[in-house]
CSV table of C-alpha atoms and ligand atoms in Angstrom, one decimal:
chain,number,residue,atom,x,y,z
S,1,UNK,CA,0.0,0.0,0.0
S,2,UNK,CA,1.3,3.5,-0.7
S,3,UNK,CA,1.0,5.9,2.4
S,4,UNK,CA,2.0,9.3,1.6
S,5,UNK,CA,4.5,10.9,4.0
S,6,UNK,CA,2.1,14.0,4.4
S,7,UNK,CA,-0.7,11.2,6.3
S,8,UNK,CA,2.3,9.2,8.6
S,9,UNK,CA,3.0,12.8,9.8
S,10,UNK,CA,-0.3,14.2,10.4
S,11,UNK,CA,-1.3,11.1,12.5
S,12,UNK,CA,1.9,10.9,14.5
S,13,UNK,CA,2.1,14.7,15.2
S,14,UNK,CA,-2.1,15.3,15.9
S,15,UNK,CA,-2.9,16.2,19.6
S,16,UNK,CA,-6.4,15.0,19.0
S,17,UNK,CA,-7.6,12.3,16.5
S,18,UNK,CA,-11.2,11.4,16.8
S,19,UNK,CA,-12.6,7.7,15.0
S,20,UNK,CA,-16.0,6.9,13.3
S,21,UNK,CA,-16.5,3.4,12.7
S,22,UNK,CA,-19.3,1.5,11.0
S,23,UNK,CA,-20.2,-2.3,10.7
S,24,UNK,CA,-17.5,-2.3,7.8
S,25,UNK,CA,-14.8,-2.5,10.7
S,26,UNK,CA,-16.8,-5.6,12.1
S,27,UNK,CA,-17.2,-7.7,9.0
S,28,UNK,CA,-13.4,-9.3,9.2
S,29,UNK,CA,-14.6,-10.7,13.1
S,30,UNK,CA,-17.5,-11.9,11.1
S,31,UNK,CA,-20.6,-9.9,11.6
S,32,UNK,CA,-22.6,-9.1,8.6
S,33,UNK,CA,-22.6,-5.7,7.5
S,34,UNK,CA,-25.8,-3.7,6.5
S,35,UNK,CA,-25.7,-2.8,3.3
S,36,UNK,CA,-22.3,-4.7,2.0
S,37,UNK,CA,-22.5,-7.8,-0.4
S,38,UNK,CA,-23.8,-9.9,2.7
S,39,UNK,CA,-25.4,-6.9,4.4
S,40,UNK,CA,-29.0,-8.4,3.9
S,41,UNK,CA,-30.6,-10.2,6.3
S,42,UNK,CA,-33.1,-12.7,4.5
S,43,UNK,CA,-33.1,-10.1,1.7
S,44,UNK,CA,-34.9,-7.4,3.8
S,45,UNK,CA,-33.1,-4.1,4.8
S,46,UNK,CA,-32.0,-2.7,7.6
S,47,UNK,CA,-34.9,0.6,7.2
S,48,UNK,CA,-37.7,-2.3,7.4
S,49,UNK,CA,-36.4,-3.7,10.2
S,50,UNK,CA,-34.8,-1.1,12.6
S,51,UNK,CA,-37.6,0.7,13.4
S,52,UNK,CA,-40.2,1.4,15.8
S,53,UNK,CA,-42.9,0.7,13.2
S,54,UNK,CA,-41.6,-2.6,11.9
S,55,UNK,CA,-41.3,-3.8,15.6
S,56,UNK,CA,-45.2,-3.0,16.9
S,57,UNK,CA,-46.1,-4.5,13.3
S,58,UNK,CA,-44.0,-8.1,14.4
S,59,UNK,CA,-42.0,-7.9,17.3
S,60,UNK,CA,-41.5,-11.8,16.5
S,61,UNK,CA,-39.3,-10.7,13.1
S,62,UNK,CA,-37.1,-8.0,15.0
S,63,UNK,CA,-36.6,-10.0,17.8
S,64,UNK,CA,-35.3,-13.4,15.8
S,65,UNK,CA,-33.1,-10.3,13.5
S,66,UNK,CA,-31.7,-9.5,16.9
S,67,UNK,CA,-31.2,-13.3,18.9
S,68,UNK,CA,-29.7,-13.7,15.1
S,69,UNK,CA,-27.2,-11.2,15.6
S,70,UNK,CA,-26.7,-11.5,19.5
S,71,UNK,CA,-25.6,-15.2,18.8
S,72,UNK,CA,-23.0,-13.9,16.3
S,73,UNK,CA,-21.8,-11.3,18.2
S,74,UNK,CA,-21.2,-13.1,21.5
S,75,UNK,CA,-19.0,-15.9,19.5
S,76,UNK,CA,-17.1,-13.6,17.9
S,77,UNK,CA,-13.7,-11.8,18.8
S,78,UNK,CA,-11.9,-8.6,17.4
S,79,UNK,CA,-10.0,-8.4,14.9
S,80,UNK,CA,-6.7,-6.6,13.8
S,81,UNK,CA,-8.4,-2.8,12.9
S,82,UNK,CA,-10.3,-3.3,16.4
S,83,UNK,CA,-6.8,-3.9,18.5
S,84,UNK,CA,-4.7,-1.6,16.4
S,85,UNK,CA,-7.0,1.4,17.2
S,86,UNK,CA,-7.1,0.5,21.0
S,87,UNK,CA,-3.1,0.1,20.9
S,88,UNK,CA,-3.2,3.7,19.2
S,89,UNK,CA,-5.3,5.3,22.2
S,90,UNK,CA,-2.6,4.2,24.7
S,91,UNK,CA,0.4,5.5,22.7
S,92,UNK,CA,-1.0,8.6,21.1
S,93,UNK,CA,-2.2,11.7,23.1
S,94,UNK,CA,-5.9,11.7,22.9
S,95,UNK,CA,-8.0,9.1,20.6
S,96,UNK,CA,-11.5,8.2,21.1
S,97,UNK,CA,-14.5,6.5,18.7
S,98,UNK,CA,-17.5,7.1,18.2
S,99,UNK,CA,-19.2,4.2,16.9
S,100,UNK,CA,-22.4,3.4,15.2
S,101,UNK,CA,-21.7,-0.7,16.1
S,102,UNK,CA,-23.8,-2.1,18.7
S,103,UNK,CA,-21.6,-5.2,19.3
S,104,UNK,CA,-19.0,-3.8,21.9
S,105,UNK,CA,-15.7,-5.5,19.6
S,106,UNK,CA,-13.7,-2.0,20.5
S,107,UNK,CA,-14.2,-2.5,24.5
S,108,UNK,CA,-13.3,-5.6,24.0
S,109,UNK,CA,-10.3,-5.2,22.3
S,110,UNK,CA,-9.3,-2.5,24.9
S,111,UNK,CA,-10.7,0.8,23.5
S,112,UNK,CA,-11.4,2.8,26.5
S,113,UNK,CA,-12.9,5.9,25.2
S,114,UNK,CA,-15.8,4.3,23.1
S,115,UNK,CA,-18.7,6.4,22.5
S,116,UNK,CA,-21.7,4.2,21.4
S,117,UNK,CA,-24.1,6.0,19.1
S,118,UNK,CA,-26.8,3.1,18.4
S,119,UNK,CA,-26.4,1.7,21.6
S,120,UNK,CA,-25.8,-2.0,22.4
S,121,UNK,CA,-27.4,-5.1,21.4
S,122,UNK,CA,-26.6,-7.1,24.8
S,123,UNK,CA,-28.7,-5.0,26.7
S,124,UNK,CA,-32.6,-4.7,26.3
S,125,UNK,CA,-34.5,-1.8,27.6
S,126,UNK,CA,-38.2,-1.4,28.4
S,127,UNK,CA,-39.9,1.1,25.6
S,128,UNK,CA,-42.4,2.4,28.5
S,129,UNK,CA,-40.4,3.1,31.8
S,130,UNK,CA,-36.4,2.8,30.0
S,131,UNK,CA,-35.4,0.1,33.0
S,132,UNK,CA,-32.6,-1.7,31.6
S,133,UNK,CA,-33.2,-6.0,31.2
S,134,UNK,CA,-30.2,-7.7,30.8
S,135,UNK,CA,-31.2,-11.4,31.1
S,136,UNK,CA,-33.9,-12.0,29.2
S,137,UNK,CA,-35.7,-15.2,28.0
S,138,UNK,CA,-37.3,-14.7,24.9
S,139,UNK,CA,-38.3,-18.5,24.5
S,140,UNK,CA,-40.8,-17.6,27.4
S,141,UNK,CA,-42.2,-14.2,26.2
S,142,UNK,CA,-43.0,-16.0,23.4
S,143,UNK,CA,-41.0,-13.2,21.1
S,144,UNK,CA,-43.2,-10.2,23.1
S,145,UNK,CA,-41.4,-10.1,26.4
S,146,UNK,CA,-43.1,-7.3,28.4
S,147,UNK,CA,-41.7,-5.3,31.1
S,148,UNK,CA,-43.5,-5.5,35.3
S,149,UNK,CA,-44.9,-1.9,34.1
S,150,UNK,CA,-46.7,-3.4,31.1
S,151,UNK,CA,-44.4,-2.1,28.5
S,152,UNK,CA,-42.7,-3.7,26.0
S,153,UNK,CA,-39.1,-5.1,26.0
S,154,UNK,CA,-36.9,-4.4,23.0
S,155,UNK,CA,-33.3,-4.0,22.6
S,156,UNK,CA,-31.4,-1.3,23.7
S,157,UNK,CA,-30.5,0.3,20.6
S,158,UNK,CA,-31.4,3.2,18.1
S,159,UNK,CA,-33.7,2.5,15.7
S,160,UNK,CA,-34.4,5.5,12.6
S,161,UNK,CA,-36.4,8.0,13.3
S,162,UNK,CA,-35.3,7.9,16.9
S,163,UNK,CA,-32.5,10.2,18.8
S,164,UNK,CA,-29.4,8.9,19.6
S,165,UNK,CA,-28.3,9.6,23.5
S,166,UNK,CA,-28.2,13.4,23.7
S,167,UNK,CA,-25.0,13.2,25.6
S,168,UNK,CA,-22.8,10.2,23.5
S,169,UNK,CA,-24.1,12.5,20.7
S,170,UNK,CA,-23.0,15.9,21.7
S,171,UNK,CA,-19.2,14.0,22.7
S,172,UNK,CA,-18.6,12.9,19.5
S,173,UNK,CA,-19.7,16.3,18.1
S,174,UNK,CA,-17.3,17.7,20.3
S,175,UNK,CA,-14.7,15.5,19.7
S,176,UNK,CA,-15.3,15.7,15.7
S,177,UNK,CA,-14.8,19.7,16.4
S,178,UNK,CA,-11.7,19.3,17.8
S,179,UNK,CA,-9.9,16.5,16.0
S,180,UNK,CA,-6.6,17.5,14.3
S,181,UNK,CA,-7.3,14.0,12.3
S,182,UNK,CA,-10.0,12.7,11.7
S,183,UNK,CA,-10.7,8.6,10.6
S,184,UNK,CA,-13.8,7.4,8.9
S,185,UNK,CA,-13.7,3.9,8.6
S,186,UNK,CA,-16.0,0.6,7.6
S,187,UNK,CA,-18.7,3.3,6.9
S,188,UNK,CA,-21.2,3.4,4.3
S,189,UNK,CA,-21.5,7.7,5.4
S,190,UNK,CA,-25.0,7.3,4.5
S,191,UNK,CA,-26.8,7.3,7.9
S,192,UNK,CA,-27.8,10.6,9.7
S,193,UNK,CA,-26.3,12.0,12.3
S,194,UNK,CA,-23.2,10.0,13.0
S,195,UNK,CA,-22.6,10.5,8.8
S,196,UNK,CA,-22.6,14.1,10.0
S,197,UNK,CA,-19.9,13.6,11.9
S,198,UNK,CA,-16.3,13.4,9.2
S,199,UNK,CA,-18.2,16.5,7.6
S,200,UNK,CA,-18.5,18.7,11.1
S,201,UNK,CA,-14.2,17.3,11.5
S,202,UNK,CA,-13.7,18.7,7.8
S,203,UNK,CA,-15.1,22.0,8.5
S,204,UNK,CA,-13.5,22.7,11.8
S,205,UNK,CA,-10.0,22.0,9.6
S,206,UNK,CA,-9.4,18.4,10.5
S,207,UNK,CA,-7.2,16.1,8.3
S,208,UNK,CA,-10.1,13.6,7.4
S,209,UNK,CA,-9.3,10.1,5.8
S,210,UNK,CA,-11.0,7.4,5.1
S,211,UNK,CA,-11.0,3.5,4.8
S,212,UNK,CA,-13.6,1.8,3.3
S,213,UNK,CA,-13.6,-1.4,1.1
S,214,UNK,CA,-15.7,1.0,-1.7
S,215,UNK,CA,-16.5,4.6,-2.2
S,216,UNK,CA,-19.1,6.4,-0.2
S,217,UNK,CA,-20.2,9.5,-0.1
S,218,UNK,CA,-17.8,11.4,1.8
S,219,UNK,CA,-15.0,10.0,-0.2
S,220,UNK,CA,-14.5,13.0,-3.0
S,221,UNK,CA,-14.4,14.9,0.7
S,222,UNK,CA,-11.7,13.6,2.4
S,223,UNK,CA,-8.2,14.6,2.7
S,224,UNK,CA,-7.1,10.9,2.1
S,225,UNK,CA,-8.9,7.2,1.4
S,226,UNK,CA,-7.6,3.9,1.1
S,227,UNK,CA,-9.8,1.1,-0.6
S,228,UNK,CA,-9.8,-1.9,0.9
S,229,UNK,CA,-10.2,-4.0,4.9
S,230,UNK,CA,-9.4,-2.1,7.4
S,231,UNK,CA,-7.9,-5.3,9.5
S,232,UNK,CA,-5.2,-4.9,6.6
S,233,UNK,CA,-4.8,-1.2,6.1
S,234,UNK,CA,-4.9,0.2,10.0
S,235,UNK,CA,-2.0,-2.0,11.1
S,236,UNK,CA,0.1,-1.2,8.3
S,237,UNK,CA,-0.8,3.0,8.9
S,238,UNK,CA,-0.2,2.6,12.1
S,239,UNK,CA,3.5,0.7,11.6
S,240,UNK,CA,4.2,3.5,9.3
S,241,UNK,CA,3.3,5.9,12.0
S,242,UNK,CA,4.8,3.9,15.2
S,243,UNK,CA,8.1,3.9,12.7
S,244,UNK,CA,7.9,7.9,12.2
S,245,UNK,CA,7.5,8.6,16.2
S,246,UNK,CA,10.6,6.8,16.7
S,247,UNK,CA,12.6,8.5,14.2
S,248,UNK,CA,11.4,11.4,15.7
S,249,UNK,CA,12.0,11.0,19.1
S,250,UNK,CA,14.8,8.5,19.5
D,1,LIG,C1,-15.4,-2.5,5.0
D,1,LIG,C2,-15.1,-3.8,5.3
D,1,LIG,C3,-13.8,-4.0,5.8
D,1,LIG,C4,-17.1,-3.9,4.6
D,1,LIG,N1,-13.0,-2.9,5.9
D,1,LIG,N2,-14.6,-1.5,5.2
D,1,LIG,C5,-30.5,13.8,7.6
D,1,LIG,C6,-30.5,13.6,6.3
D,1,LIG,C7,-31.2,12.4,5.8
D,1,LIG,C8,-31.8,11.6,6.7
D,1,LIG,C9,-31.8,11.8,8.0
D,1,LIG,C10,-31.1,12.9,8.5
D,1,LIG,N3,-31.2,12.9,9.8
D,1,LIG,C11,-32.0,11.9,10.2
D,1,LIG,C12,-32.3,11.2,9.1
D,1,LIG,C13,-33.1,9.9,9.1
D,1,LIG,C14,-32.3,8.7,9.5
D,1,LIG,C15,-31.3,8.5,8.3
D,1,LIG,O1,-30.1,8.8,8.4
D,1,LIG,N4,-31.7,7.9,7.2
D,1,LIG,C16,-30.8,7.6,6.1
D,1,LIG,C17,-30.9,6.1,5.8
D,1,LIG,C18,-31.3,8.5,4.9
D,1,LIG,N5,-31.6,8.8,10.7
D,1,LIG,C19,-32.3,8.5,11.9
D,1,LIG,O2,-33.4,8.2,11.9
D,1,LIG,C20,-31.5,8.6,13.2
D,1,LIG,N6,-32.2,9.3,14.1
D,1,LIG,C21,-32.3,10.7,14.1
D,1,LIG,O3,-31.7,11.3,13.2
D,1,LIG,O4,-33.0,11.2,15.1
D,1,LIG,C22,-33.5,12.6,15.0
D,1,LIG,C23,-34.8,12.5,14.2
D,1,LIG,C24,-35.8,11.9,14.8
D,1,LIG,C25,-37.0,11.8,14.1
D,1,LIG,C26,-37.2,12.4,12.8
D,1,LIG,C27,-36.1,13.0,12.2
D,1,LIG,C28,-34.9,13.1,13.0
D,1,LIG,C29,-31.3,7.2,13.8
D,1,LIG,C30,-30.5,6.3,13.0
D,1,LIG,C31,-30.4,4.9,13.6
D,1,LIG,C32,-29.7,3.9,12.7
D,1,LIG,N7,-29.9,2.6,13.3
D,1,LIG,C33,-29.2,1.4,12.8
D,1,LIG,C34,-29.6,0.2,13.6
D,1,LIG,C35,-28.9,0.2,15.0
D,1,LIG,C36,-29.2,-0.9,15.8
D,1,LIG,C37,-28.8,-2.2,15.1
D,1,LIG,O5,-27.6,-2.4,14.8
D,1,LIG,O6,-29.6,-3.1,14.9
D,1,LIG,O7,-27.8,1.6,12.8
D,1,LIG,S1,-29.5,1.2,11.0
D,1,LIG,C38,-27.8,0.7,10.6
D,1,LIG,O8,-27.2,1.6,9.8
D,1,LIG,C39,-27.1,0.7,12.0
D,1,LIG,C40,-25.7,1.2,11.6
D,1,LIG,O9,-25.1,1.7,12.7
D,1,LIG,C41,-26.1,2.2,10.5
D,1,LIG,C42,-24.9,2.6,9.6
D,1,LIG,O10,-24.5,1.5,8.9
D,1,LIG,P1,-22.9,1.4,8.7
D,1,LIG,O11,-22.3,1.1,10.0
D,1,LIG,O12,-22.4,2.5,7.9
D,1,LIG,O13,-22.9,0.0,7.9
D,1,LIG,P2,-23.1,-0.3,6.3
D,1,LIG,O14,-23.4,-1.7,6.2
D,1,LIG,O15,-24.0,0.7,5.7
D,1,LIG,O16,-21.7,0.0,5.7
D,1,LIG,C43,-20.5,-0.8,5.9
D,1,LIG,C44,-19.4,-0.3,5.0
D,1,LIG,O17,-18.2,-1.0,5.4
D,1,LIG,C45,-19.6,-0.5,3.5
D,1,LIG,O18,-19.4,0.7,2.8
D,1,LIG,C46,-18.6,-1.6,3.1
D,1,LIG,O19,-18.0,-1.4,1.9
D,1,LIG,C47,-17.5,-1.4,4.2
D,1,LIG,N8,-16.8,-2.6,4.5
D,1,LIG,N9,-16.2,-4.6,5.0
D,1,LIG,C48,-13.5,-1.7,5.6
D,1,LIG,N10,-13.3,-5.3,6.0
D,2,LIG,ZN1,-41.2,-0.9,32.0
């Protein structure tokens, strides 16, 4: 891969780098993506299921979408872009990520400043009162688990047309603002606000690059993009970088 000297030197002199990451950055652990190649979940999309709407209609379909999901997520483990960017929050000056992944891969691979946009799909939260469920049997709800209060269960996650946590929201924002760098990566940039996000980094001057296996919107945008799987690309950045800081500061 060809790394331009200009990018190894933004990354290892930036006070501030701030991280977006989508379910691109998930799919080399081996959790389907949304709206990649084998992004479709029995052929429907993600708009018909992740909503309010589609869950009154048949809370049976979302749940078996998420206990789907859940089952893949809890067998899986992180993979090299995961580790590299929690081994570049310890040794750079400030790095956090905001991500729009529900499956907790960055914690787990040490991240510790994880902002969680969509929320996470191992906890389930009552849609009446908000009281948080996290052992649930679904086999004995029959698919429509209901809450003591009468209201019912669902996962504790953002669905469209719904607001992301005011607060995880207004942190990323803020972090987006002040990034000297900023990374987009495994994102398809189409999804509103967190897609918001590289564009708010871009305007307040931040050196914004991309990796994505394909183009997405924000690619003609950015500062720099490299094609192709981020387990392969972040590690080999980061070497570049790691090298740099050393011949800087022997
Ligand atoms: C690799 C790779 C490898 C593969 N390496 N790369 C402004 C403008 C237009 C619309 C709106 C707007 N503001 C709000 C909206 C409406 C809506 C929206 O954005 N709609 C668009 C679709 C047009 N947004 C909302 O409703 C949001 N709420 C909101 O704005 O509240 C305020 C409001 C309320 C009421 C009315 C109006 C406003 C909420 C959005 C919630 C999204 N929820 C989901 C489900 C979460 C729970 C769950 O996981 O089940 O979030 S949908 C789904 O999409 C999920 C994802 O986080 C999200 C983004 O997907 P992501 O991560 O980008 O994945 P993919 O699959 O799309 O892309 C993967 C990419 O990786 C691909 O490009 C691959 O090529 C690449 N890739 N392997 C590198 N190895
Ligand atoms: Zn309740």
């Amino acid at each position: 891969m060809n790394i331009s000297s200009d990018v190894i030197k933004r990354i290892a002199a930036a006070r501030r780098i701030a991280v977006l990451t989508g379910a691109g950055i998930s799919a080399e652990s081996g959790i389907p993506t949304f709206r990649g190649e084998d992004g479709i979940w029995k052929k429907i999309r993600p708009e018909e299921l992740a909503s309010m709407d589609a869950f009154l209609k048949n809370p049976a379909l979302v749940w078996e979408w998420y206990e789907y999901r859940r089952k893949i997520i809890r067998d899986v483990t992180p993979n090299a872009a995961h580790y590299t960017l929690a081994e570049m929050e310890k040794h750079l000056p400030h790095l956090s990520i905001s991500t729009q992944n529900i499956d907790g891969l960055h914690q787990r691979a040490g991240s510790a400043r994880v902002y969680e946009l969509h929320g996470n799909i191992l906890r389930n939260r009552c849609n009446n009162c908000g009281r948080i469920d996290q052992n649930l049997d679904l086999g004995k709800d029959k698919k429509r688990p209901t809450c003591e209060c009468g209201g019912l269960i669902r996962p504790d996650v953002v669905w469209f047309g719904e607001m992301l946590p005011a607060d995880i929201l207004d942190k990323s924002f803020e972090e987006a603002q002040n990034a000297d760098v900023y990374f987009s990566i495994g994102t398809s940039a189409v999804v509103y606000p967190a897609a918001q996000l590289p564009v708010e980094a871009l305007h307040n001057g931040a050196y914004v690059i991309e990796i994505n296996l394909e183009p997405t919107p924000l690619t003609s945008r950015v500062h720099a993009h490299y094609h192709g799987k981020a387990g392969d690309i972040l590690p080999e950045l980061w070497q570049a970088v790691k090298n740099e800081i050393g011949r800087l500061d022997p």
